[in-house]
Tab-separated table of C-alpha atoms and ligand atoms in Angstrom:
chain	number	residue	atom	x	y	z
Q	288	MET	CA	0.180	-0.052	0.185
Q	289	SER	CA	1.066	3.594	-0.807
Q	290	GLN	CA	1.235	6.508	1.998
Q	291	ILE	CA	-0.890	9.312	1.755
Q	292	LEU	CA	-0.235	12.100	4.418
Q	293	ALA	CA	-2.985	13.795	6.160
Q	294	THR	CA	-2.304	17.144	8.222
Q	295	SER	CA	-5.575	18.927	8.088
Q	296	ARG	CA	-7.294	19.790	11.041
Q	297	SER	CA	-10.590	17.892	9.876
Q	298	PHE	CA	-9.330	15.086	8.292
Q	299	GLY	CA	-11.639	11.652	9.414
Q	300	SER	CA	-13.593	13.345	11.767
Q	301	GLY	CA	-16.803	13.674	8.904
Q	302	SER	CA	-19.785	11.976	7.793
Q	303	VAL	CA	-17.420	10.805	4.411
Q	304	ASP	CA	-14.811	7.649	5.237
Q	305	LEU	CA	-11.721	9.053	3.897
Q	306	VAL	CA	-9.352	6.831	4.959
Q	307	ALA	CA	-11.813	3.410	3.433
Q	308	ARG	CA	-12.237	5.505	0.474
Q	309	LEU	CA	-8.457	5.531	-0.146
Q	310	ALA	CA	-7.931	2.075	1.159
Q	311	GLU	CA	-10.215	0.791	-1.021
Q	312	ASN	CA	-8.033	2.211	-4.090
Q	313	GLY	CA	-4.453	0.802	-2.409
Q	314	HIS	CA	-3.609	3.435	-0.383
Q	315	SER	CA	-3.122	3.815	3.747
Q	316	VAL	CA	-2.914	7.262	5.664
Q	317	SER	CA	-0.660	8.603	8.415
Q	318	MET	CA	-1.833	11.510	10.412
Q	319	GLY	CA	1.045	14.207	11.194
Q	320	PRO	CA	0.142	18.027	12.520
Q	321	SER	CA	-2.238	20.978	11.006
Q	322	ASP	CA	1.205	22.994	11.881
Q	323	HIS	CA	3.147	21.033	9.539
Q	324	ASP	CA	6.194	21.136	11.748
Q	325	LEU	CA	9.174	19.875	9.758
Q	326	ASP	CA	10.772	18.081	12.268
Q	327	THR	CA	7.770	16.009	13.281
Q	328	LEU	CA	6.594	15.511	9.695
Q	329	ARG	CA	10.274	14.125	8.165
Q	330	PRO	CA	9.459	10.626	8.720
Q	331	LEU	CA	6.636	10.988	7.271
Q	332	LEU	CA	7.428	12.678	3.960
Q	333	ALA	CA	10.183	10.306	3.674
Q	334	ASP	CA	7.273	7.983	2.429
Q	335	ALA	CA	4.466	9.546	1.553
Q	336	VAL	CA	2.957	9.910	-2.318
Q	337	ALA	CA	0.428	12.410	-1.425
Q	338	TRP	CA	-0.294	15.077	1.041
Q	339	VAL	CA	-4.159	15.903	2.402
Q	340	ALA	CA	-2.644	19.433	3.333
Q	341	GLY	CA	-4.344	21.633	6.282
Q	342	THR	CA	-3.446	25.536	6.954
Q	343	GLY	CA	0.203	25.575	7.779
Q	344	PRO	CA	3.503	25.879	5.501
Q	345	VAL	CA	3.876	23.842	2.643
Q	346	THR	CA	7.342	24.828	1.642
Q	347	ALA	CA	10.490	23.977	-0.109
Q	348	ALA	CA	11.863	22.419	2.375
Q	349	HIS	CA	8.497	19.845	3.318
Q	350	LEU	CA	8.802	19.293	-0.608
Q	351	ASP	CA	12.872	18.037	-0.904
Q	352	ALA	CA	11.767	15.873	2.232
Q	353	ALA	CA	9.480	14.393	0.360
Q	354	PRO	CA	10.827	12.596	-2.076
Q	355	ASN	CA	8.130	10.168	-3.752
Q	356	LEU	CA	5.279	13.433	-3.431
Q	357	ARG	CA	3.371	13.702	-6.184
Q	358	VAL	CA	0.346	15.404	-4.762
Q	359	VAL	CA	-0.358	18.221	-2.209
Q	360	ALA	CA	-4.846	18.208	-1.811
Q	361	ARG	CA	-5.319	20.802	-0.123
Q	362	TYR	CA	-8.446	20.308	2.074
Q	363	GLY	CA	-9.745	23.624	2.116
Q	364	VAL	CA	-9.938	26.466	-0.336
Q	365	GLY	CA	-6.692	28.833	0.721
Q	366	PHE	CA	-3.161	27.845	-0.480
Q	367	GLU	CA	-1.179	31.023	0.035
Q	368	ALA	CA	0.682	29.027	2.432
Q	369	VAL	CA	1.910	26.490	-0.170
Q	370	ASP	CA	5.120	27.384	-2.813
Q	371	LEU	CA	4.060	26.537	-6.095
Q	372	ALA	CA	7.091	27.558	-7.145
Q	373	ALA	CA	8.627	25.262	-5.387
Q	374	ALA	CA	6.105	22.246	-6.259
Q	375	GLU	CA	6.094	23.128	-9.551
Q	376	ALA	CA	9.481	22.614	-10.030
Q	377	ARG	CA	9.147	19.646	-8.282
Q	378	GLY	CA	6.995	18.390	-10.499
Q	379	ILE	CA	4.742	18.154	-7.792
Q	380	ILE	CA	0.562	18.983	-8.398
Q	381	VAL	CA	-1.013	21.292	-6.366
Q	382	THR	CA	-5.152	21.256	-5.821
Q	383	ASN	CA	-7.417	22.996	-3.506
Q	384	THR	CA	-11.145	22.468	-2.858
Q	385	PRO	CA	-13.592	25.476	-4.287
Q	386	GLY	CA	-16.505	26.319	-3.406
Q	387	ALA	CA	-16.752	23.092	-0.679
Q	388	ASN	CA	-17.053	25.574	2.128
Q	389	SER	CA	-18.407	28.853	0.691
Q	390	SER	CA	-21.819	28.721	2.663
Q	391	ALA	CA	-20.427	28.167	5.764
Q	392	VAL	CA	-18.080	31.198	5.498
Q	393	ALA	CA	-20.600	33.122	3.612
Q	394	ASP	CA	-23.523	32.757	6.847
Q	395	HIS	CA	-20.184	33.274	9.707
Q	396	ALA	CA	-19.419	36.327	8.115
Q	397	VAL	CA	-22.842	37.410	8.077
Q	398	GLY	CA	-23.061	36.100	12.058
Q	399	LEU	CA	-20.625	37.690	12.634
Q	400	MET	CA	-21.424	41.449	11.405
Q	401	LEU	CA	-24.725	40.507	13.760
Q	402	ALA	CA	-22.646	39.383	16.526
Q	403	ALA	CA	-20.697	42.616	16.147
Q	404	LEU	CA	-22.995	45.227	15.418
Q	405	ARG	CA	-25.625	43.870	18.363
Q	406	GLY	CA	-22.592	43.328	20.810
Q	407	ILE	CA	-23.557	39.684	21.647
Q	408	PRO	CA	-21.010	38.502	23.150
Q	409	GLU	CA	-20.322	41.183	25.271
Q	410	GLY	CA	-23.789	41.655	25.898
Q	411	ASP	CA	-23.486	37.319	27.008
Q	412	ARG	CA	-20.239	38.039	29.219
Q	413	ARG	CA	-22.555	41.036	31.348
Q	414	VAL	CA	-25.249	38.861	31.966
Q	415	ARG	CA	-22.565	36.286	33.165
Q	416	ALA	CA	-21.237	39.032	35.585
Q	417	GLY	CA	-24.670	39.994	36.516
Q	418	ASP	CA	-24.935	43.326	34.398
Q	419	TRP	CA	-28.302	43.095	32.772
Q	420	SER	CA	-27.289	46.657	31.479
Q	421	VAL	CA	-28.050	46.682	27.641
Q	422	LEU	CA	-26.293	47.541	24.528
Q	423	ARG	CA	-27.640	48.810	21.556
Q	424	GLY	CA	-26.564	48.479	18.001
Q	425	ARG	CA	-27.849	48.964	14.290
Q	426	GLU	CA	-29.542	46.724	11.389
Q	427	LEU	CA	-27.757	45.384	8.687
Q	428	GLY	CA	-30.776	46.313	6.679
Q	429	SER	CA	-29.665	50.002	7.141
Q	430	LEU	CA	-25.783	49.892	6.433
Q	431	THR	CA	-23.561	50.404	4.046
Q	432	VAL	CA	-21.660	47.057	3.581
Q	433	GLY	CA	-18.377	46.274	1.461
Q	434	ILE	CA	-17.077	43.565	0.114
Q	435	VAL	CA	-13.267	42.851	-0.574
Q	436	GLY	CA	-12.848	39.902	-2.858
Q	437	PHE	CA	-15.961	39.008	-4.880
Q	438	GLY	CA	-15.330	35.238	-5.167
Q	439	ARG	CA	-17.370	32.231	-3.784
Q	440	ILE	CA	-17.834	33.899	-0.402
Q	441	GLY	CA	-17.688	37.460	-0.862
Q	442	GLN	CA	-21.022	36.415	-3.366
Q	443	GLY	CA	-22.095	34.018	-0.777
Q	444	VAL	CA	-21.865	37.330	1.441
Q	445	ALA	CA	-23.906	39.469	-0.938
Q	446	ALA	CA	-26.694	36.726	-1.318
Q	447	ARG	CA	-26.982	36.877	2.145
Q	448	LEU	CA	-26.686	40.965	2.538
Q	449	THR	CA	-29.357	41.044	-0.235
Q	450	GLY	CA	-31.794	39.209	2.349
Q	451	PHE	CA	-31.077	42.024	5.519
Q	452	GLY	CA	-31.793	44.851	2.834
Q	453	SER	CA	-28.384	46.522	3.044
Q	454	ARG	CA	-26.534	48.401	0.252
Q	455	VAL	CA	-24.313	46.193	-0.811
Q	456	VAL	CA	-20.551	47.469	-2.322
Q	457	ALA	CA	-17.824	44.801	-3.764
Q	458	HIS	CA	-14.027	45.864	-5.116
Q	459	ASP	CA	-12.193	42.286	-6.851
Q	460	PRO	CA	-9.516	43.523	-8.913
Q	461	TRP	CA	-9.902	40.622	-11.480
Q	462	MET	CA	-13.343	41.032	-12.642
Q	463	THR	CA	-15.236	43.426	-14.109
Q	464	THR	CA	-18.084	45.983	-13.794
Q	465	GLU	CA	-20.639	43.822	-15.267
Q	466	GLN	CA	-19.208	40.867	-13.351
Q	467	ILE	CA	-19.921	42.249	-10.170
Q	468	VAL	CA	-23.455	43.870	-10.164
Q	469	ALA	CA	-24.746	40.652	-11.713
Q	470	GLY	CA	-23.491	39.152	-8.518
Q	471	GLY	CA	-26.095	41.683	-6.331
Q	472	ALA	CA	-22.718	44.481	-5.786
Q	473	GLU	CA	-22.353	48.272	-6.651
Q	474	PRO	CA	-18.389	48.136	-7.404
Q	475	LEU	CA	-16.811	50.921	-5.378
Q	476	ASN	CA	-12.511	50.870	-4.784
Q	477	PHE	CA	-11.236	50.045	-1.583
Q	478	THR	CA	-10.045	53.316	-0.648
Q	479	GLN	CA	-13.468	54.665	-0.787
Q	480	MET	CA	-14.477	51.686	1.330
Q	481	ALA	CA	-12.944	53.420	4.664
Q	482	ALA	CA	-15.270	56.539	4.324
Q	483	GLU	CA	-18.582	55.579	2.674
Q	484	CYS	CA	-19.162	51.719	4.143
Q	485	ASP	CA	-20.982	50.923	7.713
Q	486	ILE	CA	-19.039	47.277	7.208
Q	487	VAL	CA	-16.285	45.995	5.704
Q	488	THR	CA	-15.089	42.621	4.697
Q	489	LEU	CA	-12.495	40.951	3.614
Q	490	HIS	CA	-12.663	37.640	1.028
Q	491	ALA	CA	-9.433	38.303	-0.733
Q	492	PRO	CA	-7.020	35.617	-0.329
Q	493	GLY	CA	-3.588	35.981	1.796
Q	494	GLY	CA	-0.607	37.747	0.817
Q	495	THR	CA	-1.529	42.185	0.592
Q	496	THR	CA	-1.470	43.609	3.836
Q	497	LEU	CA	-4.986	45.229	2.743
Q	498	VAL	CA	-6.045	47.073	6.371
Q	499	THR	CA	-3.459	49.887	6.998
Q	500	PRO	CA	-2.393	52.487	8.923
Q	501	ASP	CA	-3.443	55.001	5.655
Q	502	TRP	CA	-6.240	53.395	4.927
Q	503	LEU	CA	-7.270	53.168	8.623
Q	504	ALA	CA	-6.786	56.884	8.514
Q	505	SER	CA	-9.523	57.416	6.160
Q	506	ALA	CA	-11.884	55.525	7.840
Q	507	THR	CA	-15.409	56.339	9.897
Q	508	PRO	CA	-15.520	55.936	13.023
Q	509	SER	CA	-18.758	53.938	13.167
Q	510	LEU	CA	-16.693	51.153	10.815
Q	511	VAL	CA	-17.160	47.189	11.685
Q	512	ILE	CA	-14.051	44.979	9.607
Q	513	ILE	CA	-15.261	41.203	8.919
Q	514	ASN	CA	-11.822	39.120	8.153
Q	515	THR	CA	-12.695	35.935	7.731
Q	516	ALA	CA	-10.314	35.012	4.802
Q	517	ARG	CA	-6.561	35.508	6.341
Q	518	PRO	CA	-4.683	36.763	9.268
Q	519	ASP	CA	-2.652	38.750	7.182
Q	520	LEU	CA	-4.815	41.112	5.468
Q	521	VAL	CA	-4.854	43.587	8.095
Q	522	ASP	CA	-2.232	45.295	10.070
Q	523	GLU	CA	-2.983	44.364	13.791
Q	524	GLN	CA	-1.723	46.622	15.178
Q	525	ALA	CA	-2.647	49.619	13.147
Q	526	LEU	CA	-5.641	47.764	13.996
Q	527	ALA	CA	-5.481	47.864	17.651
Q	528	ALA	CA	-4.125	51.504	17.359
Q	529	ALA	CA	-6.990	53.070	15.406
Q	530	LEU	CA	-9.759	50.521	17.677
Q	531	ARG	CA	-7.637	52.484	21.051
Q	532	GLN	CA	-8.211	55.920	19.456
Q	533	GLY	CA	-11.800	55.171	18.269
Q	534	ALA	CA	-10.787	55.652	14.663
Q	535	ILE	CA	-13.088	52.573	14.118
Q	536	ALA	CA	-15.576	51.099	16.116
Q	537	GLY	CA	-15.101	47.087	16.120
Q	538	PHE	CA	-13.104	43.941	14.645
Q	539	ALA	CA	-14.421	40.423	14.394
Q	540	ALA	CA	-12.351	37.775	12.899
Q	541	ASP	CA	-12.018	34.690	12.349
Q	542	THR	CA	-8.615	34.267	12.151
Q	543	LEU	CA	-5.562	36.196	13.845
Q	544	ALA	CA	-1.435	36.215	13.125
Q	545	GLY	CA	-0.702	32.827	15.042
Q	546	ASP	CA	-3.681	31.489	14.755
Q	547	THR	CA	-2.299	28.026	14.636
Q	548	ARG	CA	0.832	28.262	16.489
Q	549	GLY	CA	-0.880	29.983	19.574
Q	550	ASP	CA	1.243	33.159	19.103
Q	551	ALA	CA	-0.626	35.989	21.197
Q	552	SER	CA	-2.265	39.169	19.609
Q	553	PRO	CA	-2.762	42.683	20.079
Q	554	LEU	CA	-6.444	42.219	18.886
Q	555	LEU	CA	-6.949	39.985	21.847
Q	556	ALA	CA	-5.998	42.317	24.657
Q	557	GLU	CA	-7.872	42.973	27.513
Q	558	ASP	CA	-9.156	46.255	27.044
Q	559	LEU	CA	-10.110	45.552	23.168
Q	560	ALA	CA	-12.913	42.779	24.776
Q	561	ALA	CA	-15.350	44.513	23.765
Q	562	ARG	CA	-14.793	45.953	20.788
Q	563	VAL	CA	-13.134	42.440	19.038
Q	564	ILE	CA	-14.624	39.323	18.291
Q	565	VAL	CA	-12.530	36.225	17.554
Q	566	THR	CA	-13.316	32.543	16.361
Q	567	PRO	CA	-10.967	29.825	16.321
Q	568	HIS	CA	-10.524	29.715	12.047
Q	569	PHE	CA	-13.577	27.268	12.400
Q	570	GLY	CA	-15.215	29.361	9.930
Q	571	ALA	CA	-15.314	26.179	7.302
Q	572	GLN	CA	-15.933	24.081	10.179
Q	573	THR	CA	-19.844	22.774	9.460
Q	574	VAL	CA	-20.927	19.439	8.844
Q	575	GLU	CA	-21.547	20.323	5.306
Q	576	ALA	CA	-18.230	21.977	4.356
Q	577	VAL	CA	-15.743	19.528	5.619
Q	578	ASP	CA	-17.815	16.481	4.206
Q	579	ASN	CA	-17.457	18.663	0.534
Q	580	MET	CA	-13.934	19.193	1.978
Q	581	GLY	CA	-12.903	15.983	2.169
Q	582	SER	CA	-14.529	14.537	-0.619
Q	583	ILE	CA	-13.267	17.052	-3.354
Q	584	ALA	CA	-9.825	16.739	-2.151
Q	585	VAL	CA	-9.539	13.171	-2.358
Q	586	THR	CA	-11.223	12.953	-5.864
Q	587	ASN	CA	-8.414	15.842	-6.479
Q	588	LEU	CA	-5.519	13.181	-4.928
Q	589	LEU	CA	-7.070	9.980	-6.495
Q	590	ALA	CA	-7.047	11.000	-10.395
Q	591	VAL	CA	-3.198	12.305	-10.070
Q	592	LEU	CA	-2.369	9.460	-8.520
Q	593	ASN	CA	-3.886	7.637	-11.342
Q	594	GLY	CA	-2.559	9.578	-13.868
Q	595	ASP	CA	-5.294	12.002	-15.070
Q	596	THR	CA	-6.059	15.527	-14.360
Q	597	PRO	CA	-7.212	16.625	-11.496
Q	598	PRO	CA	-10.469	18.684	-11.130
Q	599	HIS	CA	-9.387	21.381	-9.439
Q	600	PRO	CA	-5.559	22.142	-9.964
Q	601	VAL	CA	-4.171	25.363	-8.596
Q	602	ARG	CA	-2.659	28.209	-10.230
Q	603	THR	CA	1.286	28.718	-10.384
Q	604	LYS	CA	1.997	32.235	-9.292
Q	605	ALA	CA	4.350	32.573	-12.066
V	174	NAD	N1	-12.215	31.283	7.046
V	174	NAD	C1	-11.511	30.379	6.708
V	174	NAD	O1	-12.127	28.676	6.889
V	174	NAD	C2	-11.686	30.442	5.131
V	174	NAD	C3	-12.116	29.171	4.089
V	174	NAD	C4	-11.950	29.085	2.756
V	174	NAD	C5	-11.328	30.128	2.998
V	174	NAD	N2	-10.908	31.375	4.111
V	174	NAD	C6	-10.289	32.255	2.263
V	174	NAD	O2	-11.242	33.253	1.839
V	174	NAD	C7	-10.060	33.009	0.706
V	174	NAD	C8	-11.205	33.540	-0.077
V	174	NAD	O3	-12.200	32.363	-0.631
V	174	NAD	P1	-13.276	32.010	-2.340
V	174	NAD	O4	-13.671	30.632	-2.055
V	174	NAD	O5	-13.998	33.797	-2.015
V	174	NAD	O6	-11.985	31.911	-2.916
V	174	NAD	P2	-12.565	32.734	-4.322
V	174	NAD	O7	-10.875	32.512	-5.037
V	174	NAD	O8	-13.955	32.104	-4.923
V	174	NAD	O9	-12.144	34.158	-4.280
V	174	NAD	C9	-11.539	35.236	-3.892
V	174	NAD	C10	-11.705	36.253	-4.497
V	174	NAD	O10	-10.583	37.335	-4.488
V	174	NAD	C11	-10.384	37.889	-5.926
V	174	NAD	N3	-9.606	39.041	-5.672
V	174	NAD	C12	-7.670	38.419	-5.514
V	174	NAD	N4	-6.621	39.588	-4.768
V	174	NAD	C13	-7.294	40.590	-4.150
V	174	NAD	C14	-7.439	41.936	-4.213
V	174	NAD	N5	-6.471	42.114	-4.006
V	174	NAD	N6	-8.572	42.460	-3.680
V	174	NAD	C15	-9.374	42.535	-3.835
V	174	NAD	N7	-9.956	40.986	-4.350
V	174	NAD	C16	-8.939	40.252	-4.351
V	174	NAD	C17	-9.777	37.128	-6.356
V	174	NAD	O11	-10.209	38.191	-7.744
V	174	NAD	C18	-11.334	36.653	-6.425
V	174	NAD	O12	-12.458	36.484	-6.452
V	174	NAD	C19	-9.602	32.325	0.544
V	174	NAD	O13	-8.362	32.836	-0.561
V	174	NAD	C20	-8.732	31.939	2.080
V	174	NAD	O14	-7.717	32.456	2.501
V	174	NAD	C21	-11.052	31.017	4.695
V	175	3PG	O1	-8.957	27.976	3.028
V	175	3PG	C1	-9.710	27.352	3.933
V	175	3PG	O2	-10.973	26.870	3.387
V	175	3PG	C2	-9.660	27.735	5.268
V	175	3PG	O3	-8.932	28.512	5.957
V	175	3PG	C3	-9.913	26.242	5.751
V	175	3PG	O4	-8.943	25.609	6.283
V	175	3PG	P1	-8.828	23.860	7.402
V	175	3PG	O5	-8.918	23.174	6.602
V	175	3PG	O6	-8.072	25.063	7.924
V	175	3PG	O7	-10.366	24.300	8.193
C-alpha cells in the first residue's frame, strides 16, 4: 500500500469515510500535525506519495523531504501557504476545493457582522457578570457593507445581505463592473470603502496587507471590519491602535496572526474585548463543508495518483 499523509485538522472527522475510500484504492493514511512542523513531518513525508494538507505552510524544505510526493491536496480553499513555484519545480501537483466551504464561511461572516453590530458576545459576558444593562446596536438593513474579494465567499455574503436589505458594494480587481453587478453589488474601490462603508468584510486571498495605517486613517469612526479570510490582510498593530483611538468601532475575525501557533495578537488585549470578536478559524467547520472539502480533496488526489488531470488544480504564481 502506498502512503498518504494527512495533516488537515478536519481529516477523518466528517461523515464520509475517507480512510476507507483511500484503502479501496490501495492507499493507507498516516496523520501528521496541522501546523506542518517539519521535524515531526519529516519521517512521514519520506514515504508519502500524496499529502492532504491543512492551512499550515508547505515549503520547499517540506517538499525536499518528500522524494516520492506527487500531489499536495489542500483540504480547503486557500493555498497562500503553499510554495507553488517549489511544487511546480519538483513536478508536484497542487489542488484545492473551491466552493466546498463558501456557504459555511459566508454564513459565518454575516454571523460576525450581527455579533459585532449588536454586541452579542459582550452582552453575554455582562449577563454572566450579573450586569443586565443594555447595549444599543445597528440594523444590517440600514447599513452599507463593502465586500473585498468578490469570489465565491464574497458573492455568498452579498446574496445573504440582499435578504437583510443592506446596500452592498464590492471591490475585486479581477472582476468587471458587469460581474460585480451580476453578483448583487455596486462596484466601489477599496480606498473609498473606508469612508463610505459601515462594515467592510474581507474575502480576498492572503498575501497582501489591505487594512493599513493609511487606509484606517480615512475610515469612518463607526466602521466595523470583518476578516474571515487570512490574518495578513490586516495590520494588526495598526488596527489595535485605531480601535483604541476610536478611529473605527469594531473588528470581528475568524483568523489572527499565529492562529495555528498560539501566538498572542495585539487584538486579544483585554481592553479591546468589547470591540473585538475572534473565533478560532472555524468558519469552514460545518458538517456540510467538512464533508465537501474531504470528498473533493480525495477526488483530486486520486485523480493525480491515477495519472489523470485533477478537477481542481491550482494555478502557479508564475
Ligand atoms: N475562514 C475560513 O475557514 C476560510 C475558508 C475558506 C476560505 N478562506 C479564505 O477566503 C479566501 C476567499 O475564498 P473564496 O472561496 O471566496 O475564493 P475565491 O477564489 O472564489 O475568491 C477570491 C476573490 O478575491 C479576489 N481578489 C484577489 N486579490 C484581491 C485583492 N487584492 N483585492 C480584492 N479582491 C481580490 C479574486 O479575484 C477572487 O474573485 C480564501 O483565499 C481563503 O484565504 C477562509
Ligand atoms: O482555506 C480554507 O478553506 C480554510 O481556511 C479552511 O481551512 P481548514 O481546512 O484549515 O479549516
